[in-house]
Coordinates of N, CA and C and ligand atoms in Angstrom, one line a residue:
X217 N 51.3 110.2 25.3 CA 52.2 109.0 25.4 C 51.4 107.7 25.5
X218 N 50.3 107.4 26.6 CA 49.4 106.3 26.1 C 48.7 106.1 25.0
X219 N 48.2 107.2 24.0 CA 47.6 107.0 23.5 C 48.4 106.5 22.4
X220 N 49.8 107.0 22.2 CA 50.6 106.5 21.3 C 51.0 104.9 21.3
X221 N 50.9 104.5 22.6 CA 51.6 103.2 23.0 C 50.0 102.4 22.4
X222 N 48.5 102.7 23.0 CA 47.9 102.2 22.4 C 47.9 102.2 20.6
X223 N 47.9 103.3 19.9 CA 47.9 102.7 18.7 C 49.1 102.4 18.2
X224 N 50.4 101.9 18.9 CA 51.0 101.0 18.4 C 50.6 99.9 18.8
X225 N 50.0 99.4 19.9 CA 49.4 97.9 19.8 C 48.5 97.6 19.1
X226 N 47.0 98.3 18.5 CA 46.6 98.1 18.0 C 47.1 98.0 16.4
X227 N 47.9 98.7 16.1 CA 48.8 98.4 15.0 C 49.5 96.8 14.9
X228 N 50.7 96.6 16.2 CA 51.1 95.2 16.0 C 50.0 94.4 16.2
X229 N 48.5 94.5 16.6 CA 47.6 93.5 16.6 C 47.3 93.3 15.3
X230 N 47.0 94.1 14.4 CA 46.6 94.6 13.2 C 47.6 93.3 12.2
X231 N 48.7 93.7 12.8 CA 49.3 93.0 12.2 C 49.4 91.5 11.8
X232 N 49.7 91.1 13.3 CA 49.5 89.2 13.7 C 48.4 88.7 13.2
X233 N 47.0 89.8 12.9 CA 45.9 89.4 12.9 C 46.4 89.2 11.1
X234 N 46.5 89.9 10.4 CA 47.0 89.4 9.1 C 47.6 88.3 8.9
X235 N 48.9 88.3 9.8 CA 49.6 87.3 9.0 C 49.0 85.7 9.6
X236 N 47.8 86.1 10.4 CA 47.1 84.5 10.6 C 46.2 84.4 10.1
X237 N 45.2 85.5 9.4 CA 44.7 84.9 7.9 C 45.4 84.8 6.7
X238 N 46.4 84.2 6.2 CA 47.0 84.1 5.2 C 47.0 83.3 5.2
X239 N 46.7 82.0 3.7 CA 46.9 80.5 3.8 C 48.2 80.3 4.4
X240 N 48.7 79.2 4.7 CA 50.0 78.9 4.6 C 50.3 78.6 3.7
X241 N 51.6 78.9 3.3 CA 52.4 78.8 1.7 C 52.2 77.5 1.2
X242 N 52.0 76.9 0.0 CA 52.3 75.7 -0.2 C 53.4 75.3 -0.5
X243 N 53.9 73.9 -0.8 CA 55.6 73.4 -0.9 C 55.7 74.1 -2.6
X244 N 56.4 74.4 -3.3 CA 56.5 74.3 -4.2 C 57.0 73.5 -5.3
X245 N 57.1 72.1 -5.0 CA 57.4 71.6 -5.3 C 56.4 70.9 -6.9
X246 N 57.0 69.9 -7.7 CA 55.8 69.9 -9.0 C 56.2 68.2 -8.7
X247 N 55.0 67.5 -8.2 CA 54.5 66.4 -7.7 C 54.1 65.5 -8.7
X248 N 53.9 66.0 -10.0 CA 52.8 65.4 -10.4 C 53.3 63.9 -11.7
X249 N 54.7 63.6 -11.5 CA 54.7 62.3 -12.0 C 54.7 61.1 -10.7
X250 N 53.5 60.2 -10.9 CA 53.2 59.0 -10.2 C 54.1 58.4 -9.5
X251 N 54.2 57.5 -8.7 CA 55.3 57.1 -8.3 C 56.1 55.9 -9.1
X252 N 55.0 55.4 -9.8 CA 56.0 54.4 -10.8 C 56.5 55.6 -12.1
X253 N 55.7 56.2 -12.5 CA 56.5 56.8 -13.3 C 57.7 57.3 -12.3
X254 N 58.3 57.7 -11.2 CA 59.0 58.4 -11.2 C 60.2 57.2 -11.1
X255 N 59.8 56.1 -10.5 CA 60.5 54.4 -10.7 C 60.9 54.1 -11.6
X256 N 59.9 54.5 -12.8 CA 60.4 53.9 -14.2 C 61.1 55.2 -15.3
X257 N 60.8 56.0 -15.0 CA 62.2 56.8 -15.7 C 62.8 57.2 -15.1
X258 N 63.0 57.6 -13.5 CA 64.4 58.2 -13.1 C 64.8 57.4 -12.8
X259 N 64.2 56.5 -11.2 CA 65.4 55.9 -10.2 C 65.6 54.7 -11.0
X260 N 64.8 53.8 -11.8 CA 65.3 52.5 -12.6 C 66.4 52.8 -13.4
X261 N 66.2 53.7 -14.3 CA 67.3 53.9 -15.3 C 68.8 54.4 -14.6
X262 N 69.1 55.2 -13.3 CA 69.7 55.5 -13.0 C 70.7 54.4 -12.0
X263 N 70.2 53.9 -11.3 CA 70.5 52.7 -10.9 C 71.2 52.1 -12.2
X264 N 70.8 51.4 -13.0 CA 70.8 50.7 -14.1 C 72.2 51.0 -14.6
X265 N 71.9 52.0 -15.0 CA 73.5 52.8 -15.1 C 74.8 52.6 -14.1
X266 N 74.1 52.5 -13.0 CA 75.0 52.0 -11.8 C 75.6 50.2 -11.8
X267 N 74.3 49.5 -12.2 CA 74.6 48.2 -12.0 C 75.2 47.6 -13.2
X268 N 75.0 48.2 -14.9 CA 75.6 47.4 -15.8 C 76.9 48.1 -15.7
X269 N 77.2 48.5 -15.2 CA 78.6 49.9 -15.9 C 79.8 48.4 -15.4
X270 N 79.7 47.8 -14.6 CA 80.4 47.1 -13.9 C 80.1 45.3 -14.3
X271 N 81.0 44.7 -14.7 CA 80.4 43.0 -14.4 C 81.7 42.2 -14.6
X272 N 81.7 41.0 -14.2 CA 82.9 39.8 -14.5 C 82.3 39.1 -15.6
X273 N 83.4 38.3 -16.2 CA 82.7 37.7 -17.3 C 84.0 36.4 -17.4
X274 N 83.5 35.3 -17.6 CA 84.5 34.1 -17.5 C 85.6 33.9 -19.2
X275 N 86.5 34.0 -19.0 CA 86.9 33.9 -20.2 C 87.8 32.2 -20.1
X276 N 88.7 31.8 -21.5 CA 89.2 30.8 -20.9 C 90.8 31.2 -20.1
X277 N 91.1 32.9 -20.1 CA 92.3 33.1 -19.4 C 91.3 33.5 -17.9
X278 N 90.4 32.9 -17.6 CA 90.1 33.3 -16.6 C 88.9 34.3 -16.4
X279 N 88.6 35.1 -15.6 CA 87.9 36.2 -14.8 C 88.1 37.5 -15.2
X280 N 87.3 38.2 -16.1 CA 87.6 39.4 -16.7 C 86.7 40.5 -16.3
X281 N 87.2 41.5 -15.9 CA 86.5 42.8 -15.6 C 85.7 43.5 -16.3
X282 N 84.5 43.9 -16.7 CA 84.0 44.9 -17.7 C 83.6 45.4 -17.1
X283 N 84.5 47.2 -17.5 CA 84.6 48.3 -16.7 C 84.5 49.4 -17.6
X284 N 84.0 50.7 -17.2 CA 83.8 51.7 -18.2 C 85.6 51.6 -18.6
X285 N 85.5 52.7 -20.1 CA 87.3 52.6 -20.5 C 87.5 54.0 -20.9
X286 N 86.3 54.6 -21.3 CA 87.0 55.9 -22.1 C 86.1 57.1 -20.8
X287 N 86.6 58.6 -21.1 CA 86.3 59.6 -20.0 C 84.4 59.6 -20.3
X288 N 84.2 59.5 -21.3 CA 82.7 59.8 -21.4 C 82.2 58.6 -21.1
X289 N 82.6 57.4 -20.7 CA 81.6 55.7 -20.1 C 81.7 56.5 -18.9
X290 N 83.0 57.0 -18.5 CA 83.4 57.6 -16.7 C 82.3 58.6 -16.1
X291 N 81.9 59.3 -17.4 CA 81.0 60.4 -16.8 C 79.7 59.8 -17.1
X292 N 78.9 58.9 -18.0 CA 77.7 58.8 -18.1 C 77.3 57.6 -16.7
X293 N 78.6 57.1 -16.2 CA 78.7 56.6 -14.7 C 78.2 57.0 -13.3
X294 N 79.2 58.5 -13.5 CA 79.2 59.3 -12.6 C 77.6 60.3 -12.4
X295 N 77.0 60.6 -13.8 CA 75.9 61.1 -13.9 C 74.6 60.0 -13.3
X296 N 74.9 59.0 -13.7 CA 74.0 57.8 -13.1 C 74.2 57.9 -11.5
X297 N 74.9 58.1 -11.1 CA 75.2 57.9 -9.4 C 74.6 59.6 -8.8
X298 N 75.2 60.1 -9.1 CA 74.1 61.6 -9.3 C 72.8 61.7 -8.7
X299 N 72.3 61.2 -10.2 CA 71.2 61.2 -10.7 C 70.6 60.7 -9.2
X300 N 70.8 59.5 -9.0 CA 70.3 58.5 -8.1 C 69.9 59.1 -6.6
X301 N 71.2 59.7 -6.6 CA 71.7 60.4 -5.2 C 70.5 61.3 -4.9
X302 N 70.2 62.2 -5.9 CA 69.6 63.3 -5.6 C 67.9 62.5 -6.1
X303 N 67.6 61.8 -7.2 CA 66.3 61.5 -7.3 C 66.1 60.7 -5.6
X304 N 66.7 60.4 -4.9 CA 66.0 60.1 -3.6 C 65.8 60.8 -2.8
X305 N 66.1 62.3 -2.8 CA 65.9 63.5 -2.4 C 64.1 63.4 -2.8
X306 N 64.1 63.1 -3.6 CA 62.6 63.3 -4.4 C 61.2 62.6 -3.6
X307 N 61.9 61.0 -3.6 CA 60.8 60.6 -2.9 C 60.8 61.3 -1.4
X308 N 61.4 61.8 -0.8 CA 61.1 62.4 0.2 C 59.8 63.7 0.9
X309 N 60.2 64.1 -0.8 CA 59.1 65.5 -0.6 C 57.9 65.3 -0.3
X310 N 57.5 65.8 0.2 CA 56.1 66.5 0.9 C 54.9 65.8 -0.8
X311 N 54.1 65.3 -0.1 CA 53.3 64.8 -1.2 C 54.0 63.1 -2.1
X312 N 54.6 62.7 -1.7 CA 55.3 62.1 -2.0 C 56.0 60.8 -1.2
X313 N 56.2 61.4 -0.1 CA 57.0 60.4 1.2 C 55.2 60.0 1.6
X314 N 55.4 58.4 1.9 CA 54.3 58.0 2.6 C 54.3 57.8 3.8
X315 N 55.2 58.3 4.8 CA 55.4 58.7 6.2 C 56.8 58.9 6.8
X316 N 56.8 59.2 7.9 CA 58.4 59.4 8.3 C 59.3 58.7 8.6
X317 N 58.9 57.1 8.6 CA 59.5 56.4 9.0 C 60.2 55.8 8.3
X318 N 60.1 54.2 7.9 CA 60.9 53.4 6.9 C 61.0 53.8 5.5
X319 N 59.9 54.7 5.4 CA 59.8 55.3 3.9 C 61.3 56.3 4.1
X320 N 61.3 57.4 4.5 CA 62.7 58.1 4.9 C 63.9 57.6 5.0
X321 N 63.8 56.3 5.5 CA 65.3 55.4 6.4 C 65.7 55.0 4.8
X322 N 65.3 54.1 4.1 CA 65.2 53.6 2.7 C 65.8 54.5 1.8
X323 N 65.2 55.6 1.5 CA 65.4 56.7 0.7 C 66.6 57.3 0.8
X324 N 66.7 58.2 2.4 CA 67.9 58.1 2.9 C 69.1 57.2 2.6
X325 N 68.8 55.8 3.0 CA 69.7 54.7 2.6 C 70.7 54.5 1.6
X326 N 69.2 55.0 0.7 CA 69.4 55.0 -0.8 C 70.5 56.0 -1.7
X327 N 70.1 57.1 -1.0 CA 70.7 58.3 -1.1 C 72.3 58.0 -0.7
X328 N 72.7 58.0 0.5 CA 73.8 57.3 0.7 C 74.7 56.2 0.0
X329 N 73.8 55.3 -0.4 CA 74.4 54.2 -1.3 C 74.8 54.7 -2.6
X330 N 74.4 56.1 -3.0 CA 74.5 56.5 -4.4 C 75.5 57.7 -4.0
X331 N 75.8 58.2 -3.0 CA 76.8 59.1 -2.8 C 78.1 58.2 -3.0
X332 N 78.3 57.0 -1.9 CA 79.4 56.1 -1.9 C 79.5 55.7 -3.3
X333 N 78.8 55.6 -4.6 CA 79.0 55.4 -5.8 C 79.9 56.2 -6.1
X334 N 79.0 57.7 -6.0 CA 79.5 59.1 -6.7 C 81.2 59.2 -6.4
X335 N 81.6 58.5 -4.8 CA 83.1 58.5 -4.7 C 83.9 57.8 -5.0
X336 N 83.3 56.6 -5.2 CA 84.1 55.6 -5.9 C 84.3 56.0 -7.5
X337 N 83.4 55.9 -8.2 CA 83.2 56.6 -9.1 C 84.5 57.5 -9.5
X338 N 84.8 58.3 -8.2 CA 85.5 59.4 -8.8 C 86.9 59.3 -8.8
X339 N 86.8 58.1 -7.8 CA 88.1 57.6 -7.2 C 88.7 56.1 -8.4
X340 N 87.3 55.9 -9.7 CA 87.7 55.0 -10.4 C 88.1 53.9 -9.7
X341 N 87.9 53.0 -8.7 CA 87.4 52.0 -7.7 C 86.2 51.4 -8.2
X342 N 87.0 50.3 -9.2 CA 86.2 50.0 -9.7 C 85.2 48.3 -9.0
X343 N 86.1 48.1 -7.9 CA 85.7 46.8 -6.8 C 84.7 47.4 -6.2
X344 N 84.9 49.1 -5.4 CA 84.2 49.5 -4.4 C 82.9 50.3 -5.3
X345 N 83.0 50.5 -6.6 CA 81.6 50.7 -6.6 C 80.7 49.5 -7.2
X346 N 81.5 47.8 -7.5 CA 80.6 46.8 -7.3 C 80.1 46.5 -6.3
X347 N 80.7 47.1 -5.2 CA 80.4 46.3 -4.1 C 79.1 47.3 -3.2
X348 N 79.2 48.3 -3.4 CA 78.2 49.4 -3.3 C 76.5 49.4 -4.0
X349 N 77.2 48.4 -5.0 CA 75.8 47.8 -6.1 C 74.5 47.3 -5.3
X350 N 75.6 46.5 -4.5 CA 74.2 45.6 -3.3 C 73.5 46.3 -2.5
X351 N 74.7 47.6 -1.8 CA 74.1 48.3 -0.7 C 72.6 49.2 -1.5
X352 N 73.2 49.4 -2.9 CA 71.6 50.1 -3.6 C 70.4 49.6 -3.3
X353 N 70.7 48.1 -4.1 CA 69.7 47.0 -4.3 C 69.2 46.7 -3.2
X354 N 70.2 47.0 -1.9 CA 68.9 46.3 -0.2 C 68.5 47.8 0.0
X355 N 68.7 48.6 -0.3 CA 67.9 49.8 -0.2 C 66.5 50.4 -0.7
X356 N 66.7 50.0 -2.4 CA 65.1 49.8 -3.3 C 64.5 48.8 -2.1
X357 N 64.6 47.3 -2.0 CA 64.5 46.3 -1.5 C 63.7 46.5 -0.2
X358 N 64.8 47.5 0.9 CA 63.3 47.8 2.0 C 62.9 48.6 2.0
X359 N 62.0 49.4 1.0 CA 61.5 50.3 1.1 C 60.2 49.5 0.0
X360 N 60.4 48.4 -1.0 CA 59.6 47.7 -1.8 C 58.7 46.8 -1.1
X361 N 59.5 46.5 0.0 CA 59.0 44.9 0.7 C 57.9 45.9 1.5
X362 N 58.0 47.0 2.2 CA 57.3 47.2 3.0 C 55.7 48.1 2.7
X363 N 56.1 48.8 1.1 CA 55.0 49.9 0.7 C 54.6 49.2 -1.0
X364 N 55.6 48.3 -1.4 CA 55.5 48.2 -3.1 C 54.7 47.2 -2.8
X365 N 54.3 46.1 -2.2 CA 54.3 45.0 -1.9 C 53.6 43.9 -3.8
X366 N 54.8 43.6 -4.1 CA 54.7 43.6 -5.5 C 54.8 42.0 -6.0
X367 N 55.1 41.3 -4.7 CA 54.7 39.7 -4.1 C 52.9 39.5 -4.3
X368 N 52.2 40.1 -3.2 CA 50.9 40.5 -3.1 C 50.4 40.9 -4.9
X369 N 50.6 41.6 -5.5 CA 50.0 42.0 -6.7 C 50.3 40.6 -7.4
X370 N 51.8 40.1 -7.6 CA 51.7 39.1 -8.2 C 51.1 37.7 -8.2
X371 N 50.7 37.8 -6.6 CA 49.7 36.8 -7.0 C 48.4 37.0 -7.1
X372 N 48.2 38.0 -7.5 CA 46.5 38.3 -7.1 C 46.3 38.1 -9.2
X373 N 47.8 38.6 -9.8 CA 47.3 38.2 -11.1 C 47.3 37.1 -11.8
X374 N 48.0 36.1 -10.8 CA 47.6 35.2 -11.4 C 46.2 34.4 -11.1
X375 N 45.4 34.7 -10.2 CA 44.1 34.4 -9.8 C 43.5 34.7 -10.8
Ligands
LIG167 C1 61.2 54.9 -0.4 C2 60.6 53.9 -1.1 C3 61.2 53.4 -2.4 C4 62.5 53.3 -2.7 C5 63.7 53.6 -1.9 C6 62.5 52.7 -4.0 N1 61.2 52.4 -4.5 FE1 60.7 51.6 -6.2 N2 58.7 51.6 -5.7 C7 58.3 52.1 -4.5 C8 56.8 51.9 -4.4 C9 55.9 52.3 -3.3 C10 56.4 51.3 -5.6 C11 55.0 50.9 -6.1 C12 54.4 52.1 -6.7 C13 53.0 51.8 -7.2 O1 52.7 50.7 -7.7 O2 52.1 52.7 -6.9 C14 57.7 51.1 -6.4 C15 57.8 50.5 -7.6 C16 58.9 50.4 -8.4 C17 58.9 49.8 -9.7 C18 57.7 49.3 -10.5 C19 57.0 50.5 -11.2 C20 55.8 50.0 -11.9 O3 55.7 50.1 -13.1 O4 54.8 49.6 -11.2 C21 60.3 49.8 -10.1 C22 60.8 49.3 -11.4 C23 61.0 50.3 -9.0 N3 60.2 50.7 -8.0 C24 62.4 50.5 -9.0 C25 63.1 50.9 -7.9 C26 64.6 50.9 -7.9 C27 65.5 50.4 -9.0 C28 64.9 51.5 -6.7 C29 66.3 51.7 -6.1 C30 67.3 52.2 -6.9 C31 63.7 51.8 -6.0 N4 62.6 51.5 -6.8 C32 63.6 52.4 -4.7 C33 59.0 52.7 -3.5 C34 60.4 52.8 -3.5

């Protein structure tokens, strides 16, 4: 009977002792577009999609709306708000986020501001996803002021 209890411990020792030499897993994630590249073809263009889809324009009867009109402006709308939603999932990952703090709050932010699209969007509210435009824009905004710092570059080229 002890002998059996011993080589079951040495067994579950056997064991723990494996699974703590094992690397730890890595993320799997595939990191490898830059951060402006990931600025300049996902989250820019997606956004973009968000901010022109929508505008006033002065006519002489007045204040005119330009608003998507047919089901496919509706969806390449709704794919833009998407897009956005989940590309801020992105900057989050592992290798990618430059800490847990305002980098997260921003992204998050951001994420949110493109969900409230995605409903308006769906809800064809076409006020409340103008007005949701800003909430994007101070979103990029503090997360640029504090890690892009793109003030600083610009003057350094004109030196
Ligand atoms: C969580 C942080 C974060 C958020 C949110 C964010 N950005 Fe950025 N963005 C950066 C950083 C950091 C850079 C500078 C990257 C570098 O130069 O290495 C940058 C750079 C850029 C650039 C310049 C890329 C280049 O060619 O140098 C554009 C354009 C841009 N962002 C657009 C956006 C837009 C549009 C949004 C919102 C829809 C947004 N970003 C949201 C962090 C963020």
């Amino acid at each position: 009977m002890k002998k059996h209890l011993l080589i079951l411990l040495i067994f579950v020792a056997t064991l723990i002792g494996c699974g703590k030499s094992e690397p730890p897993p890595s993320p799997p994630f595939n990191t490898v577009l830059t951060l402006p590249q990931l600025m300049n073809w996902v989250l820019d263009p997606a956004a973009d999609g968000i901010w022109n889809a929508i505008s006033w324009v002065s006519t002489t009867k007045g204040e005119k709306v330009i608003a998507p009109h047919t089901e496919a402006e509706w969806e390449a709308l709704r794919n833009s708000a998407a897009t956005l939603m989940e590309a801020s999932n992105l900057l989050m990952l592992e290798g990618r986020a430059k800490d847990n703090q305002q980098w997260m709050i921003s992204s998050r932010n951001l994420s949110k501001a493109a969900e409230k699209t995605l409903l308006a969007v769906q809800a064809k509210d076409v006020d409340a996803i103008f007005a949701v435009g800003a909430e994007i824009e101070n979103a990029c905004e503090s997360c640029h002021i504090q890690y892009a710092k793109f003030d600083e570059r610009a003057s350094k080229n004109t030196k």
